[in-house]
């Protein structure tokens, strides 16, 4: 894209969200930050959904004072548009504003072919879909190859088993593992040690206590879970998965997605766990959550034999560390 003259419109669509982001990033790199406006066709808490006519107005307004490098108008989530919105864009593309590039981004299937046909005629359509293959690890293997990281076939299959098949989640884990490997070939052991499992269930009273910083409630909830037969390792795994859910939900919310759409993206049957996760993201800082992940990794090692203490005691100590304020943790003898 970067070697070619810019076109009036780009339609970037498909289910492979990491590739969508990279393609959009390459386009954005050709403009100064002050020359880019990012809009959304999806309604959020703090803004109304952008309509097709609104997008046309944005393009024409920017075209009145475009600089030497021109202007870029990015409209995301256009799969939400209805026929009248599409009609407005099609009409605009018959006579687009000079020095203005319109980038339309769709992460899901578009209704009908009218918009795609108009964009192909006036500009370019870029499609990135996750292949529907019997082996879901094929896409992950290709991503490792793109990063120049060698990985054993059993290891890449194990990665998908551990973290699931959501492209965004898998891509994040691939980048982390490839960076850690530093050019060394990646085996199953590395994947099992580094990959964060998919969101497993964990009692809400336990995660709520952590989110509220209530150590007493957390220990009580943990005791009940142990009495019900849950193993310390399973409780710890559930907390790690919840931390991942909090981070993923927060990232999608920052992209402008509404809670129901985040639930669908993360394959949740209701938006209840997403609302909980977003509340915890607001209550606990990213720094606190990162420290919690590190502490739970140490707990994992302890539960696998690195400690002579009982699994229950190691679990309780770790839960206190990730729940109490940082100052109180640092004063522990």
Coordinates of C-alpha atoms in Angstrom, one line a residue, residues 14-291:
X14 CA -12.4 -9.3 7.4
X15 CA -12.3 -11.5 10.5
X16 CA -8.5 -11.4 10.9
X17 CA -8.4 -8.4 13.3
X18 CA -4.6 -8.3 13.8
X19 CA -4.1 -8.0 10.0
X20 CA -6.8 -5.4 9.8
X21 CA -5.0 -3.3 12.4
X22 CA -1.7 -3.7 10.6
X23 CA -3.2 -2.6 7.3
X24 CA -4.8 0.4 8.9
X25 CA -1.5 1.2 10.7
X26 CA 0.3 1.2 7.3
X27 CA -2.2 3.7 5.9
X28 CA -2.1 5.9 9.0
X29 CA 1.7 6.0 8.8
X30 CA 1.4 8.0 5.6
X31 CA -0.3 10.9 7.4
X32 CA 0.7 13.2 10.3
X33 CA -1.2 12.6 13.5
X34 CA -2.9 16.0 13.1
X35 CA -4.3 14.9 9.7
X36 CA -6.1 11.9 11.0
X37 CA -9.7 11.7 12.4
X38 CA -11.0 8.4 13.7
X39 CA -14.7 7.9 14.0
X40 CA -17.0 5.0 14.7
X41 CA -20.3 3.8 13.3
X42 CA -21.1 2.1 16.6
X43 CA -22.8 3.9 19.5
X44 CA -20.8 4.0 22.7
X45 CA -21.5 5.4 26.2
X46 CA -20.0 8.8 25.4
X47 CA -20.9 9.3 21.7
X48 CA -23.5 8.6 19.1
X49 CA -23.0 6.3 16.2
X50 CA -21.7 8.0 13.1
X51 CA -24.0 7.7 10.1
X52 CA -23.1 7.6 6.5
X53 CA -24.1 11.2 5.9
X54 CA -22.0 12.2 8.9
X55 CA -19.0 10.4 7.4
X56 CA -19.5 12.3 4.1
X57 CA -19.7 15.6 6.0
X58 CA -16.5 14.8 7.8
X59 CA -14.7 14.1 4.5
X60 CA -16.0 17.3 2.9
X61 CA -15.2 19.4 5.9
X62 CA -11.6 18.1 6.1
X63 CA -11.2 18.6 2.4
X64 CA -11.6 22.3 2.8
X65 CA -8.3 22.7 4.7
X66 CA -6.3 19.7 3.8
X67 CA -2.5 20.1 4.0
X68 CA 0.2 18.9 1.6
X69 CA -0.1 15.4 2.9
X70 CA -3.8 15.4 2.7
X71 CA -6.2 14.1 5.4
X72 CA -7.3 10.7 6.5
X73 CA -10.8 9.9 7.8
X74 CA -11.1 6.5 9.5
X75 CA -14.6 5.1 10.1
X76 CA -14.6 1.9 12.1
X77 CA -17.4 -0.7 12.7
X78 CA -19.2 0.1 9.4
X79 CA -20.9 -3.3 9.4
X80 CA -23.4 -1.5 11.6
X81 CA -24.6 0.8 8.8
X82 CA -27.9 0.5 7.1
X83 CA -28.9 0.9 3.5
X84 CA -29.3 4.7 3.8
X85 CA -25.8 5.0 5.3
X86 CA -24.3 2.9 2.5
X87 CA -26.2 5.0 -0.1
X88 CA -24.6 8.2 1.2
X89 CA -21.1 6.8 0.9
X90 CA -21.8 5.5 -2.6
X91 CA -23.0 8.9 -3.6
X92 CA -19.9 10.5 -2.1
X93 CA -17.5 8.2 -3.9
X94 CA -18.9 9.4 -7.2
X95 CA -17.2 12.8 -6.4
X96 CA -14.9 12.4 -3.4
X97 CA -13.3 15.4 -1.7
X98 CA -9.8 16.2 -3.0
X99 CA -6.8 15.5 -0.7
X100 CA -9.0 13.4 1.6
X101 CA -8.7 9.6 2.0
X102 CA -11.6 7.7 3.5
X103 CA -10.8 4.4 5.3
X104 CA -13.8 2.2 6.1
X105 CA -13.1 -0.6 8.5
X106 CA -15.4 -3.6 9.0
X107 CA -14.6 -6.5 11.4
X108 CA -17.6 -8.5 10.5
X109 CA -19.4 -9.4 7.3
X110 CA -21.0 -6.5 5.4
X111 CA -24.7 -6.5 4.3
X112 CA -24.9 -6.8 0.6
X113 CA -22.2 -6.0 -2.0
X114 CA -23.1 -2.4 -2.9
X115 CA -20.5 -0.7 -0.7
X116 CA -17.7 -3.1 -1.6
X117 CA -18.4 -2.6 -5.3
X118 CA -18.3 1.1 -5.0
X119 CA -15.1 1.1 -3.0
X120 CA -13.4 -1.3 -5.5
X121 CA -14.4 1.1 -8.3
X122 CA -13.2 4.3 -6.6
X123 CA -10.4 2.9 -4.5
X124 CA -9.3 -0.4 -3.1
X125 CA -10.8 -3.2 -1.0
X126 CA -8.5 -5.1 1.3
X127 CA -9.9 -8.4 2.8
X128 CA -8.4 -10.3 5.6
X129 CA -10.2 -13.3 6.9
X130 CA -9.1 -16.1 9.2
X131 CA -9.0 -19.2 7.1
X132 CA -11.8 -21.7 7.9
X133 CA -9.6 -24.7 8.2
X134 CA -9.9 -28.0 10.0
X135 CA -6.7 -27.2 11.9
X136 CA -7.2 -23.8 13.7
X137 CA -3.5 -23.7 14.5
X138 CA -2.6 -23.0 10.8
X139 CA -3.3 -19.3 11.2
X140 CA -1.2 -19.2 14.4
X141 CA 1.7 -21.0 12.6
X142 CA 1.6 -18.5 9.8
X143 CA 1.8 -15.6 12.4
X144 CA 4.9 -17.2 14.0
X145 CA 6.5 -17.5 10.5
X146 CA 5.7 -13.8 9.8
X147 CA 7.6 -12.9 13.0
X148 CA 10.5 -15.1 12.0
X149 CA 10.0 -17.4 15.0
X150 CA 10.4 -21.1 14.7
X151 CA 7.9 -23.3 16.6
X152 CA 7.3 -27.0 16.8
X153 CA 4.0 -28.2 15.3
X154 CA 2.9 -29.7 18.7
X155 CA 3.7 -26.4 20.4
X156 CA 1.6 -24.3 18.1
X157 CA -1.3 -26.7 18.5
X158 CA -0.9 -26.5 22.2
X159 CA -1.0 -22.7 22.1
X160 CA -4.5 -22.8 20.5
X161 CA -5.6 -25.4 23.0
X162 CA -4.5 -23.2 25.9
X163 CA -5.6 -19.7 24.8
X164 CA -8.5 -20.5 22.4
X165 CA -8.9 -19.5 18.7
X166 CA -9.8 -15.8 18.9
X167 CA -7.3 -14.1 16.5
X168 CA -6.7 -11.1 18.7
X169 CA -5.9 -13.1 21.8
X170 CA -3.7 -15.6 19.9
X171 CA -1.8 -12.8 18.2
X172 CA -1.0 -11.2 21.5
X173 CA 0.3 -14.5 22.9
X174 CA 2.3 -15.1 19.8
X175 CA 4.1 -11.8 19.9
X176 CA 4.9 -12.3 23.6
X177 CA 6.2 -15.8 23.1
X178 CA 8.2 -14.9 20.0
X179 CA 9.8 -12.0 21.8
X180 CA 10.7 -14.2 24.7
X181 CA 12.2 -16.9 22.4
X182 CA 14.6 -14.4 20.9
X183 CA 15.2 -16.5 17.8
X184 CA 15.4 -19.9 19.6
X185 CA 13.0 -22.6 18.5
X186 CA 9.8 -22.7 20.6
X187 CA 8.7 -26.0 22.1
X188 CA 5.6 -27.2 24.0
X189 CA 7.2 -26.5 27.4
X190 CA 7.7 -22.9 26.6
X191 CA 4.1 -22.5 25.4
X192 CA 2.7 -24.1 28.6
X193 CA 5.0 -21.9 30.7
X194 CA 4.2 -18.6 29.0
X195 CA 0.7 -18.8 27.5
X196 CA -2.2 -17.4 29.5
X197 CA -5.1 -19.8 29.4
X198 CA -8.5 -18.9 28.0
X199 CA -11.0 -17.5 30.5
X200 CA -11.9 -20.3 32.8
X201 CA -14.7 -20.0 35.3
X202 CA -13.9 -18.7 38.8
X203 CA -16.4 -17.8 41.6
X204 CA -17.6 -14.3 41.2
X205 CA -17.4 -13.6 44.9
X206 CA -13.7 -14.4 44.7
X207 CA -13.0 -12.1 41.7
X208 CA -15.2 -9.4 43.2
X209 CA -13.3 -9.4 46.4
X210 CA -10.0 -9.1 44.5
X211 CA -11.5 -6.2 42.4
X212 CA -12.6 -4.4 45.6
X213 CA -9.3 -5.0 47.4
X214 CA -11.1 -6.9 50.2
X215 CA -8.6 -9.4 51.4
X216 CA -10.9 -10.8 54.1
X217 CA -13.7 -11.5 51.7
X218 CA -11.2 -13.0 49.2
X219 CA -9.9 -15.5 51.8
X220 CA -13.4 -16.5 52.8
X221 CA -14.4 -17.1 49.2
X222 CA -11.2 -19.1 48.7
X223 CA -11.9 -21.2 51.8
X224 CA -15.4 -22.0 50.5
X225 CA -14.0 -22.9 47.1
X226 CA -11.5 -25.3 48.7
X227 CA -14.2 -26.8 50.8
X228 CA -16.2 -27.4 47.7
X229 CA -13.3 -29.5 46.3
X230 CA -11.6 -27.0 44.0
X231 CA -7.8 -27.5 43.8
X232 CA -5.5 -24.5 44.6
X233 CA -4.1 -24.8 41.1
X234 CA -7.6 -24.5 39.6
X235 CA -8.4 -21.4 41.7
X236 CA -5.2 -19.8 40.7
X237 CA -5.8 -20.6 37.0
X238 CA -9.2 -19.1 37.2
X239 CA -7.8 -15.8 38.6
X240 CA -5.2 -15.7 35.9
X241 CA -7.9 -16.2 33.3
X242 CA -10.0 -13.4 34.9
X243 CA -7.1 -11.0 34.7
X244 CA -6.8 -11.8 31.0
X245 CA -10.6 -11.2 30.6
X246 CA -10.2 -7.8 32.4
X247 CA -7.4 -6.8 30.1
X248 CA -9.1 -8.0 26.9
X249 CA -12.4 -6.3 27.8
X250 CA -10.6 -3.1 28.6
X251 CA -8.7 -3.1 25.3
X252 CA -11.9 -3.6 23.3
X253 CA -13.7 -0.9 25.2
X254 CA -10.8 1.5 24.4
X255 CA -11.4 0.6 20.7
X256 CA -15.0 2.0 21.2
X257 CA -16.9 -1.3 21.4
X258 CA -20.1 -1.4 23.5
X259 CA -20.4 -4.0 26.2
X260 CA -22.7 -6.4 24.3
X261 CA -20.3 -6.4 21.4
X262 CA -17.4 -7.1 23.7
X263 CA -19.3 -10.0 25.0
X264 CA -19.9 -11.4 21.5
X265 CA -16.2 -10.8 20.6
X266 CA -15.0 -12.7 23.7
X267 CA -17.6 -15.4 23.2
X268 CA -19.6 -14.7 26.4
X269 CA -23.3 -15.7 26.5
X270 CA -24.2 -12.6 28.4
X271 CA -22.6 -9.2 29.0
X272 CA -22.6 -9.8 32.8
X273 CA -19.0 -11.0 33.0
X274 CA -17.9 -8.1 30.7
X275 CA -19.5 -5.5 32.9
X276 CA -17.8 -7.1 35.9
X277 CA -14.4 -7.2 34.1
X278 CA -14.7 -3.5 33.1
X279 CA -15.6 -2.5 36.6
X280 CA -12.5 -4.4 37.8
X281 CA -10.4 -2.7 35.1
X282 CA -11.5 0.7 36.5
X283 CA -10.9 -0.4 40.1
X284 CA -7.5 -1.9 39.7
X285 CA -4.7 -0.2 37.7
X286 CA -2.8 -1.8 34.9
X287 CA 0.3 -1.8 37.2
X288 CA -1.6 -3.6 39.9
X289 CA -2.8 -6.2 37.4
X290 CA 0.7 -6.7 35.9
X291 CA 2.1 -7.3 39.4

